[in-house]
Amino acid sequence: MRDMIKAGVVGATGYAGAELCRLLTGHPGAELAAVSSVSFEGKALWEVYPSYYQVCGPVCGTQEQVVEQCDVVFAALPHGLSQELAAECARKGRVFIDLGADFRLESEEEYQEWYGGGFLDRELHQRAVYGLPELFREKIRGQRLIANPGCYTTAVPLALYPALEAGLIEKDGIVADCKSGVTGAGRKMTQNTHYPELNEAFTAYKVAAHRHTPEMEQTLSKAAGAPVRLTFVPHLLPVNRGILATCYARVRPGVTLEQLEETYRERYGGEYFIRLLPKGRVADIKNVWYSNFCDISLHLDKRTSTFIAISAIDNMVKGAAGQAVQNMNLAFGLEETAGLKLFPPAF
Amino acid sequence: MRDMIKAGVVGATGYAGAELCRLLTGHPGAELAAVSSVSFEGKALWEVYPSYYQVCGPVCGTQEQVVEQCDVVFAALPHGLSQELAAECARKGRVFIDLGADFRLESEEEYQEWYGGGFLDRELHQRAVYGLPELFREKIRGQRLIANPGCYTTAVPLALYPALEAGLIEKDGIVADCKSGVTGAGRKMTQNTHYPELNEAFTAYKVAAHRHTPEMEQTLSKAAGAPVRLTFVPHLLPVNRGILATCYARVRPGVTLEQLEETYRERYGGEYFIRLLPKGRVADIKNVWYSNFCDISLHLDKRTSTFIAISAIDNMVKGAAGQAVQNMNLAFGLEETAGLKLFPPAF
Amino acid sequence: MRDMIKAGVVGATGYAGAELCRLLTGHPGAELAAVSSVSFEGKALWEVYPSYYQVCGPVCGTQEQVVEQCDVVFAALPHGLSQELAAECARKGRVFIDLGADFRLESEEEYQEWYGGGFLDRELHQRAVYGLPELFREKIRGQRLIANPGCYTTAVPLALYPALEAGLIEKDGIVADCKSGVTGAGRKMTQNTHYPELNEAFTAYKVAAHRHTPEMEQTLSKAAGAPVRLTFVPHLLPVNRGILATCYARVRPGVTLEQLEETYRERYGGEYFIRLLPKGRVADIKNVWYSNFCDISLHLDKRTSTFIAISAIDNMVKGAAGQAVQNMNLAFGLEETAGLKLFPPAF
Amino acid sequence: MRDMIKAGVVGATGYAGAELCRLLTGHPGAELAAVSSVSFEGKALWEVYPSYYQVCGPVCGTQEQVVEQCDVVFAALPHGLSQELAAECARKGRVFIDLGADFRLESEEEYQEWYGGGFLDRELHQRAVYGLPELFREKIRGQRLIANPGCYTTAVPLALYPALEAGLIEKDGIVADCKSGVTGAGRKMTQNTHYPELNEAFTAYKVAAHRHTPEMEQTLSKAAGAPVRLTFVPHLLPVNRGILATCYARVRPGVTLEQLEETYRERYGGEYFIRLLPKGRVADIKNVWYSNFCDISLHLDKRTSTFIAISAIDNMVKGAAGQAVQNMNLAFGLEETAGLKLFPPAF
């Protein structure tokens, strides 16, 4: 029997970090060996998240301790803070999985435009792989520096990739109207996530100006084999978890819903974490709660020749911590679903 | 001082009917003279809605009694049930305001296609006016048979009309991605509006197949002066009230956001119930709660030349009962805002 | 016709202050003449609460300006900050209505024990009246310094007063198990009112240690004509508005539910804002939303001889701003219900 | 290696039944061998609960099939329907675990008073054991007819048992003020669980008249060694899952909080599923979500000598399906925590 992988989480008291700790605690091939938090150093994780009491015990240490004690380091940090940590992990021979944005964009120019900083070490960036297993699995296996996609950038590309790749839809005029649960905004308090101000509310934010836009375009351009630009409008749902992406694209002349369905079945047929819904069903965030599934339903508006692909994920699992574990599994040659056969509750 | 208008509500115990009773109770120029309900005949309205206890007293009678006792009859009935009632009101000289769909579509063919029935009396249909005052005010004044638009069909056309009318956007490729609060589905219980099944859930329904589609197209075609088809996908929000319509259209070459803003300001500048939001603000359902306002924010995605107009209404007020009162005011020559200066609470 | 009362709100951008601005805007005998806010000086109220856009216009000034320009000054401030302002208002001849706790307790000793400060000016405190109109109306009329009760301290005494006053229940062993909506915690962000942490959560807080305890006891002791102590446990509900107080007391031997009902009917029969519910109904926060009503239902557990009185108020209206307006009406000799005939919506 | 236990669920499409199917699917020593549903016979479980798609596959058959094919039969049926099924299981040699109320009360008289029916087979009732493992573990081991307690009747007795057993509180005057999530009301639609009517609402129901009262008293009387009566008022929370029980009792003279804490620590120290919270923490339903934990916090109101014990459970897990699995584990001699080491998510 192989040894348990020692896994560590830097930024463990943020939402993505805490979710990672939960998933790693239940993982059959890994153990949560060390966690760190700048804000809560010296405190046990359960003091921040009382639901973890007597279940998940580690005391928050420093980032250095995590790197020292672990085989794989997950970073759930604000953007800009991962690059030095990644370099340190590379020096120490640790696998590094970044839940932030620092290594997701291939183009330094785009990174500068949307995030405002440069690449500290270009050679390191070139070693980074983009961790969306259902699309880029073979590139991820055995790698040691993995950029874990964000929530929108998982939901939208999974919804559109096969249609673009097969040339069934037009490359221009794509719209991604997305709705996210509040955990996507993180643990940090803001006035618009203060309970009475968000409850019973619903609005869009960063309209056509969200940083995830170029990351989606990067993935979709690979599908199309040519540059793709899309209009992306995120909205904030008054629910805890989930992203629903309603994606619109014009179909190429003569394309039928059956062709689209067949294309998706072929592309995703063997994917454990993608559930193509039967006809008549529509993807719903509630059906993927607390799971690593991405549910997808396909629709065609014949009156306007518009393809509508709707995907649903749990933003904290498939959109963050679960996908990170999936990438760890690929990096270490474990069963890809290890620790991730999570059953979404019905209510 | 003129006499109070005697107003009656047929179908008073449904949500739209109950909201009408609430608004009419506070109206300075009308009184709630009679209400009817098939399900609750003989019961007081507060027995169905205990919040009305000691505030809104009428006992539910029959439809016939309402017609007999009132100057204006509001009907909040399932589609198909208004046509005979409208004819009866015409015979008795009552003003009839229909919150249902029976008189909204001008084309009998489309009515048959989407609703499955025909027009009982074509002459009557020709007398009906479409009650969206901000767009068709002059046609509504003094009329006696008014088809009150539904919720989506208020929010979407108000968001797009000025841009189409001024030729600033393309007529094809329009997408209306709409999100509605649950009261839009009415008081009737269904499994998917059972609390534990909708709470924390979010999905689309009737994808590109909702009956409101031709009604929106009818209005937008008037704006464009040519047939407009749009892709309409409604979603169900786990909140009580509100519709947010996120509308997408390609701008004509060279059109700027400033042009669009100026066009909307000119078109809607004098409208009490339309609030064009200042730059940087996005329409939010919570800001129009319990009011007859329609908030609109305008956005332009320069990267893809896509115009994004976002409108928010309270589906029960501007999307149903409030607009019906507004139409009554126009029909009877009252101040258009009478009984409708409702202040949306902040929380 | 008398002049409009010039009303001003100090602390207008907190929740209670903002709600006061909303109610005063609709008041037939008063106008919102000036508002102040330390955090948002120079900003219009709608910039903080966008639902007020084009409806409630004032720009936040200073406390001094409010005192200068108004006949009545409402203070919605953290405790400890009202005493000097009250003194200033007294000097300037302004009516002062305090929504904070500084003038609520008659005993300086208790104030020191629970709030940690003393009375700056005892003579001023002696002039203060406790503004719970349904219990102390005659003492409030025409007064110029009114301590407006808090939310729990309105809901619990209204539920128990008549039974204690009539000697139908025991003075000891009273339990008030209360549940409050989140607006009661104010606009200030805290981790436990961050949306994802409160949503779907429910717990008690300050168990048997809440500062409102001595204030309730002060009122109930007047009812009993002897010292009353009670056990008070507040809970935080994941809803915006409303307090439900479930109050338990042992009935005196032989007391029947009919006697209790009769006693309440006599005590509260003429009260517009108290709705004694018919048999079989239970008070529900949703039925008093956005209104100044206090709904009360009475129950008797014969098996254990326990009286259960359940009251529901909107914590922001009857529990804060609405009651403050009611006190203003009494202070100025207006109709007590002026500006407060608010119809609670059904949904 | 022992064979997997074949488990079957009768009434699998109700909420408790569906939750059982979820838990059994993840159980290391049992397999979900058959399920039945009267309403959905012939349909797959995922058609009713789409979150189960590709995860939990069985097609609903008949009750007879379940009895035929399984070693243990769980019944999640409305009361009155379990007695014949229990008899059939006894004849066929199946272990029977009843999530309904038919076998919970020892006194036929009380059953008749509160449920309106009699015991069909008294001998069978005498063989039934009451399945609250933390209190009656030794009586449950190896048994074949187990009455699984309901949600309130788990939360309240666990909160009060040690204090009563040790004689630290008075037997009379106990109040259990309980708040339940909506899943406790089941999948069946009712007007008051229609989303718009429950959302933002909060009220009590069946005030001092709920059927769970005698069941709690039965358990607490065992603790006290004498008849105990309590006042029980349940409330409905607008959340999906969870029960918070706030329990009040007078302490015996001189009893301190330290004594109470020590008594609970001794009684529950070895219990995996009971988490006695550290000082300063209060039980919260959100911390036990989707887990089999019962969190308990202890408080003393010294001013009134009132003991306050607050317990929180997930009504669907520890209050229904999870406890049923715990009982199965005891009945079959498995590790008691098998399949139940469920980690409550933080959000």
Short mmCIF file of C-alpha atoms in Angstrom, two decimals, chain C:
data_model
loop_
_atom_site.label_atom_id
_atom_site.label_comp_id
_atom_site.label_asym_id
_atom_site.label_seq_id
_atom_site.Cartn_x
_atom_site.Cartn_y
_atom_site.Cartn_z
CA MET C 1 -54.05 74.20 8.00
CA ARG C 2 -51.17 73.77 10.36
CA ASP C 3 -47.60 73.92 9.19
CA MET C 4 -45.72 70.76 8.47
CA ILE C 5 -43.52 69.67 11.34
CA LYS C 6 -39.88 69.83 10.37
CA ALA C 7 -38.38 66.48 11.26
CA GLY C 8 -34.72 65.58 11.27
CA VAL C 9 -32.85 62.32 11.62
CA VAL C 10 -29.42 62.04 13.21
CA GLY C 11 -27.79 58.81 12.11
CA ALA C 12 -29.88 58.60 8.97
CA THR C 13 -27.80 56.02 7.14
CA GLY C 14 -28.15 53.27 9.72
CA TYR C 15 -31.09 50.94 9.27
CA ALA C 16 -33.38 52.57 11.83
CA GLY C 17 -32.50 56.01 10.53
CA ALA C 18 -33.11 55.07 6.93
CA GLU C 19 -36.46 53.53 7.80
CA LEU C 20 -37.41 56.71 9.64
CA CYS C 21 -36.60 58.74 6.54
CA ARG C 22 -38.85 56.46 4.52
CA LEU C 23 -41.76 56.81 6.95
CA LEU C 24 -41.36 60.56 7.41
CA THR C 25 -41.35 61.01 3.62
CA GLY C 26 -44.86 59.61 3.53
CA HIS C 27 -46.13 61.46 6.60
CA PRO C 28 -49.00 63.88 5.97
CA GLY C 29 -48.11 66.23 8.81
CA ALA C 30 -44.33 66.23 8.79
CA GLU C 31 -41.56 66.68 6.32
CA LEU C 32 -38.05 65.30 6.34
CA ALA C 33 -36.17 68.57 6.71
CA ALA C 34 -32.62 67.46 7.43
CA VAL C 35 -30.57 64.33 7.97
CA SER C 36 -27.08 63.66 9.20
CA SER C 37 -24.57 60.88 9.03
CA VAL C 38 -21.00 60.77 10.24
CA SER C 39 -19.98 58.11 7.74
CA PHE C 40 -21.71 59.58 4.69
CA GLU C 41 -21.62 63.33 5.22
CA GLY C 42 -22.03 65.06 1.90
CA LYS C 43 -23.62 62.07 0.21
CA ALA C 44 -27.24 61.80 -0.76
CA LEU C 45 -29.21 59.14 1.04
CA TRP C 46 -29.93 57.29 -2.22
CA GLU C 47 -26.23 56.73 -2.76
CA VAL C 48 -26.29 54.55 0.34
CA TYR C 49 -29.74 53.08 -0.31
CA PRO C 50 -30.33 53.03 -4.09
CA SER C 51 -33.99 52.11 -3.62
CA TYR C 52 -34.45 55.72 -2.47
CA TYR C 53 -33.29 57.11 -5.84
CA GLN C 54 -35.56 59.94 -6.99
CA VAL C 55 -37.82 59.29 -4.00
CA CYS C 56 -36.03 60.53 -0.94
CA GLY C 57 -33.46 63.13 -1.75
CA PRO C 58 -31.67 64.72 1.18
CA VAL C 59 -27.94 65.02 1.38
CA CYS C 60 -26.43 64.02 4.70
CA GLY C 61 -25.26 66.99 6.75
CA THR C 62 -24.10 67.32 10.33
CA GLN C 63 -25.88 66.70 13.57
CA GLU C 64 -25.69 70.42 14.29
CA GLN C 65 -27.52 71.23 11.09
CA VAL C 66 -30.29 68.82 11.99
CA VAL C 67 -30.76 70.42 15.40
CA GLU C 68 -30.71 73.85 13.83
CA GLN C 69 -33.27 73.16 11.14
CA CYS C 70 -35.82 70.90 12.76
CA ASP C 71 -38.69 70.94 15.26
CA VAL C 72 -38.15 67.33 16.20
CA VAL C 73 -34.88 65.45 16.21
CA PHE C 74 -34.81 61.68 15.98
CA ALA C 75 -31.58 60.06 17.04
CA ALA C 76 -30.65 56.63 15.74
CA LEU C 77 -27.22 56.31 17.28
CA PRO C 78 -25.17 53.73 19.13
CA HIS C 79 -25.84 53.95 22.88
CA GLY C 80 -23.93 56.56 24.76
CA LEU C 81 -24.09 59.19 22.03
CA SER C 82 -27.57 60.53 22.69
CA GLN C 83 -27.21 62.21 26.05
CA GLU C 84 -25.36 65.29 24.89
CA LEU C 85 -27.55 65.61 21.84
CA ALA C 86 -30.63 65.44 24.06
CA ALA C 87 -29.26 68.21 26.23
CA GLU C 88 -28.59 70.33 23.17
CA CYS C 89 -32.10 69.76 21.89
CA ALA C 90 -33.49 70.74 25.27
CA ARG C 91 -31.54 73.96 25.17
CA LYS C 92 -32.71 74.71 21.64
CA GLY C 93 -36.31 73.78 22.39
CA ARG C 94 -36.42 70.80 20.07
CA VAL C 95 -38.45 67.71 20.71
CA PHE C 96 -36.04 64.82 21.02
CA ILE C 97 -36.94 61.22 20.29
CA ASP C 98 -34.17 58.76 21.03
CA LEU C 99 -34.14 55.40 19.29
CA GLY C 100 -31.10 54.39 21.32
CA ALA C 101 -30.94 53.08 24.87
CA ASP C 102 -29.61 56.09 26.77
CA PHE C 103 -32.90 57.22 28.30
CA ARG C 104 -34.79 53.96 28.52
CA LEU C 105 -33.75 52.74 31.94
CA GLU C 106 -34.96 54.66 34.95
CA SER C 107 -32.32 53.20 37.22
CA GLU C 108 -28.87 54.63 36.71
CA GLU C 109 -27.49 51.63 38.54
CA GLU C 110 -28.96 49.24 36.00
CA TYR C 111 -27.77 51.43 33.16
CA GLN C 112 -24.25 51.27 34.53
CA GLU C 113 -24.44 47.52 35.02
CA TRP C 114 -25.65 46.73 31.50
CA TYR C 115 -24.26 49.57 29.43
CA GLY C 116 -21.23 50.63 31.38
CA GLY C 117 -21.81 54.38 31.62
CA GLY C 118 -23.61 56.81 33.87
CA PHE C 119 -26.28 59.46 33.42
CA LEU C 120 -24.67 62.73 32.34
CA ASP C 121 -27.59 64.83 33.51
CA ARG C 122 -30.02 63.27 35.97
CA GLU C 123 -32.50 66.06 35.72
CA LEU C 124 -32.73 65.45 31.98
CA HIS C 125 -33.31 61.76 32.57
CA GLN C 126 -36.17 62.54 34.90
CA ARG C 127 -37.90 64.46 32.15
CA ALA C 128 -37.61 61.54 29.73
CA VAL C 129 -40.73 59.45 29.14
CA TYR C 130 -40.75 55.87 27.93
CA GLY C 131 -42.41 55.80 24.53
CA LEU C 132 -44.51 52.67 24.40
CA PRO C 133 -47.84 54.32 23.54
CA GLU C 134 -50.12 51.35 24.02
CA LEU C 135 -49.00 51.13 27.64
CA PHE C 136 -48.04 54.66 28.59
CA ARG C 137 -49.90 56.91 26.17
CA GLU C 138 -51.01 59.58 28.58
CA LYS C 139 -47.49 60.11 29.87
CA ILE C 140 -46.16 60.64 26.35
CA ARG C 141 -48.59 63.24 25.00
CA GLY C 142 -46.98 66.62 24.61
CA GLN C 143 -43.63 65.52 26.00
CA ARG C 144 -40.32 66.74 24.58
CA LEU C 145 -37.88 63.96 25.48
CA ILE C 146 -38.99 60.49 24.57
CA ALA C 147 -37.05 57.25 24.95
CA ASN C 148 -38.25 55.01 22.14
CA PRO C 149 -38.19 51.33 23.18
CA GLY C 150 -36.18 48.79 21.26
CA CYS C 151 -37.62 45.90 19.32
CA TYR C 152 -37.56 43.10 21.89
CA THR C 153 -38.66 45.53 24.55
CA THR C 154 -41.75 46.35 22.55
CA ALA C 155 -42.69 42.81 21.54
CA VAL C 156 -42.31 41.08 24.91
CA PRO C 157 -44.06 43.61 27.18
CA LEU C 158 -46.99 43.97 24.78
CA ALA C 159 -47.40 40.20 24.88
CA LEU C 160 -47.39 39.89 28.67
CA TYR C 161 -48.56 43.19 30.17
CA PRO C 162 -52.32 42.61 30.42
CA ALA C 163 -51.93 39.17 32.01
CA LEU C 164 -49.48 40.46 34.60
CA GLU C 165 -51.49 43.58 35.29
CA ALA C 166 -54.62 41.51 35.89
CA GLY C 167 -52.75 39.09 38.11
CA LEU C 168 -53.55 36.09 35.92
CA ILE C 169 -50.00 34.78 35.71
CA GLU C 170 -47.16 34.26 38.17
CA LYS C 171 -44.49 36.92 38.35
CA ASP C 172 -41.60 34.48 38.48
CA GLY C 173 -40.52 31.86 36.00
CA ILE C 174 -41.36 33.93 32.94
CA VAL C 175 -39.44 32.96 29.79
CA ALA C 176 -39.21 35.11 26.66
CA ASP C 177 -37.83 33.08 23.76
CA CYS C 178 -37.40 35.65 20.98
CA LYS C 179 -36.40 35.42 17.33
CA SER C 180 -35.29 38.45 15.40
CA GLY C 181 -34.70 39.29 11.75
CA VAL C 182 -31.24 40.42 10.78
CA THR C 183 -31.95 44.10 10.30
CA GLY C 184 -32.10 44.24 14.08
CA ALA C 185 -28.34 43.84 14.07
CA GLY C 186 -27.94 46.96 11.98
CA ARG C 187 -26.08 47.93 8.84
CA LYS C 188 -22.67 47.34 10.29
CA MET C 189 -21.04 44.24 8.83
CA THR C 190 -20.11 41.36 11.12
CA GLN C 191 -18.85 37.94 10.23
CA ASN C 192 -21.99 36.24 11.51
CA THR C 193 -24.21 38.43 9.34
CA HIS C 194 -22.10 37.82 6.23
CA TYR C 195 -24.58 36.22 3.86
CA PRO C 196 -23.11 32.73 3.47
CA GLU C 197 -22.63 32.36 7.22
CA LEU C 198 -26.15 33.31 8.25
CA ASN C 199 -28.06 31.84 5.34
CA GLU C 200 -29.69 28.52 6.35
CA ALA C 201 -28.31 29.05 9.87
CA PHE C 202 -30.13 29.59 13.16
CA THR C 203 -28.82 30.03 16.63
CA ALA C 204 -29.27 31.90 19.90
CA TYR C 205 -26.97 34.68 21.05
CA LYS C 206 -26.26 36.54 24.27
CA VAL C 207 -28.12 33.75 26.03
CA ALA C 208 -29.65 35.20 29.21
CA ALA C 209 -27.22 38.12 28.90
CA HIS C 210 -28.84 40.60 26.52
CA ARG C 211 -29.01 44.29 27.46
CA HIS C 212 -32.70 44.48 26.72
CA THR C 213 -33.43 42.29 29.75
CA PRO C 214 -33.63 45.04 32.42
CA GLU C 215 -35.71 47.23 30.11
CA MET C 216 -38.34 44.52 29.72
CA GLU C 217 -38.28 43.88 33.43
CA GLN C 218 -38.81 47.59 34.10
CA THR C 219 -41.98 47.59 32.01
CA LEU C 220 -43.29 44.28 33.29
CA SER C 221 -42.66 45.30 36.88
CA LYS C 222 -45.00 48.23 36.33
CA ALA C 223 -47.62 45.82 35.11
CA ALA C 224 -47.20 43.55 38.10
CA GLY C 225 -46.79 46.31 40.65
CA ALA C 226 -43.79 44.38 41.95
CA PRO C 227 -40.36 43.39 40.68
CA VAL C 228 -40.44 40.95 37.80
CA ARG C 229 -37.44 39.08 36.48
CA LEU C 230 -37.52 37.09 33.31
CA THR C 231 -35.31 34.76 31.33
CA PHE C 232 -34.66 36.21 27.91
CA VAL C 233 -33.00 34.32 25.07
CA PRO C 234 -32.78 36.04 21.68
CA HIS C 235 -32.18 34.13 18.44
CA LEU C 236 -31.17 35.36 15.01
CA LEU C 237 -33.48 34.44 12.12
CA PRO C 238 -32.23 34.33 8.50
CA VAL C 239 -34.90 36.82 7.41
CA ASN C 240 -34.68 40.57 7.03
CA ARG C 241 -37.46 41.81 9.25
CA GLY C 242 -39.57 40.77 12.15
CA ILE C 243 -39.51 39.71 15.75
CA LEU C 244 -41.47 36.80 17.08
CA ALA C 245 -41.64 36.67 20.85
CA THR C 246 -42.83 33.39 22.33
CA CYS C 247 -43.50 34.13 25.99
CA TYR C 248 -44.17 31.53 28.66
CA ALA C 249 -45.62 32.05 32.14
CA ARG C 250 -47.39 29.88 34.67
CA VAL C 251 -51.04 30.81 35.08
CA ARG C 252 -52.46 31.38 38.54
CA PRO C 253 -54.66 28.48 39.70
CA GLY C 254 -58.00 28.30 37.95
CA VAL C 255 -57.27 30.85 35.26
CA THR C 256 -58.80 29.94 31.91
CA LEU C 257 -57.91 30.90 28.35
CA GLU C 258 -61.25 32.69 28.09
CA GLN C 259 -60.34 34.93 31.02
CA LEU C 260 -57.03 35.73 29.46
CA GLU C 261 -58.60 36.51 26.10
CA GLU C 262 -61.19 38.73 27.71
CA THR C 263 -58.53 40.61 29.65
CA TYR C 264 -56.51 41.28 26.49
CA ARG C 265 -59.58 42.34 24.56
CA GLU C 266 -60.42 44.87 27.23
CA ARG C 267 -56.90 46.18 27.48
CA TYR C 268 -56.17 46.37 23.78
CA GLY C 269 -59.63 46.60 22.23
CA GLY C 270 -59.23 50.20 21.12
CA GLU C 271 -55.67 49.96 19.96
CA TYR C 272 -55.29 50.41 16.21
CA PHE C 273 -51.81 48.93 16.12
CA ILE C 274 -52.51 45.82 18.17
CA ARG C 275 -54.28 42.99 16.42
CA LEU C 276 -55.46 40.27 18.78
CA LEU C 277 -55.74 37.30 16.49
CA PRO C 278 -58.86 35.13 16.31
CA LYS C 279 -58.74 31.67 17.89
CA GLY C 280 -56.77 29.19 15.85
CA ARG C 281 -54.42 31.78 14.40
CA VAL C 282 -50.83 32.20 15.51
CA ALA C 283 -48.84 35.43 15.23
CA ASP C 284 -46.42 35.35 12.28
CA ILE C 285 -43.78 37.92 11.43
CA LYS C 286 -44.84 37.88 7.79
CA ASN C 287 -48.24 39.32 8.60
CA VAL C 288 -46.81 42.50 10.08
CA TRP C 289 -44.08 43.21 7.50
CA TYR C 290 -43.54 46.86 6.76
CA SER C 291 -46.35 47.82 9.13
CA ASN C 292 -46.67 49.25 12.62
CA PHE C 293 -48.86 46.39 13.81
CA CYS C 294 -48.20 44.12 16.74
CA ASP C 295 -50.04 40.84 16.25
CA ILE C 296 -50.70 38.81 19.40
CA SER C 297 -52.04 35.31 19.80
CA LEU C 298 -52.87 33.71 23.15
CA HIS C 299 -52.55 30.04 24.02
CA LEU C 300 -52.86 27.92 27.13
CA ASP C 301 -51.13 24.62 27.72
CA LYS C 302 -53.63 23.05 30.08
CA ARG C 303 -51.45 20.01 30.67
CA THR C 304 -48.82 22.16 32.36
CA SER C 305 -50.85 25.28 33.24
CA THR C 306 -48.60 27.39 31.08
CA PHE C 307 -49.76 30.56 29.37
CA ILE C 308 -48.14 31.17 25.99
CA ALA C 309 -48.43 34.62 24.45
CA ILE C 310 -46.90 35.07 21.02
CA SER C 311 -46.36 38.51 19.56
CA ALA C 312 -45.03 39.58 16.17
CA ILE C 313 -43.79 42.98 15.10
CA ASP C 314 -41.69 44.41 12.31
CA ASN C 315 -38.56 45.25 14.26
CA MET C 316 -37.81 48.21 12.00
CA VAL C 317 -41.32 49.71 12.24
CA LYS C 318 -43.18 49.00 15.49
CA GLY C 319 -39.80 48.01 16.94
CA ALA C 320 -38.05 51.24 15.92
CA ALA C 321 -38.96 53.86 13.31
CA GLY C 322 -42.73 53.40 13.24
CA GLN C 323 -43.06 53.64 16.98
CA ALA C 324 -40.84 56.73 16.92
CA VAL C 325 -43.23 58.37 14.49
CA GLN C 326 -46.14 57.29 16.70
CA ASN C 327 -44.40 59.04 19.59
CA MET C 328 -43.86 62.14 17.48
CA ASN C 329 -47.56 62.17 16.69
CA LEU C 330 -48.34 62.03 20.42
CA ALA C 331 -45.77 64.67 21.26
CA PHE C 332 -47.19 67.11 18.71
CA GLY C 333 -50.86 66.33 19.19
CA LEU C 334 -51.36 64.80 15.76
CA GLU C 335 -53.59 61.87 15.00
CA GLU C 336 -51.67 58.96 16.53
CA THR C 337 -51.88 56.88 13.37
CA ALA C 338 -50.77 59.68 11.04
CA GLY C 339 -48.30 58.36 8.51
CA LEU C 340 -48.56 54.89 9.99
CA LYS C 341 -51.56 53.27 8.33
CA LEU C 342 -49.18 50.92 6.57
CA PHE C 343 -50.71 47.92 4.85
CA PRO C 344 -48.57 44.81 5.35
CA PRO C 345 -48.22 43.08 1.96
CA ALA C 346 -49.28 39.46 1.71
CA PHE C 347 -46.00 38.31 0.17
#
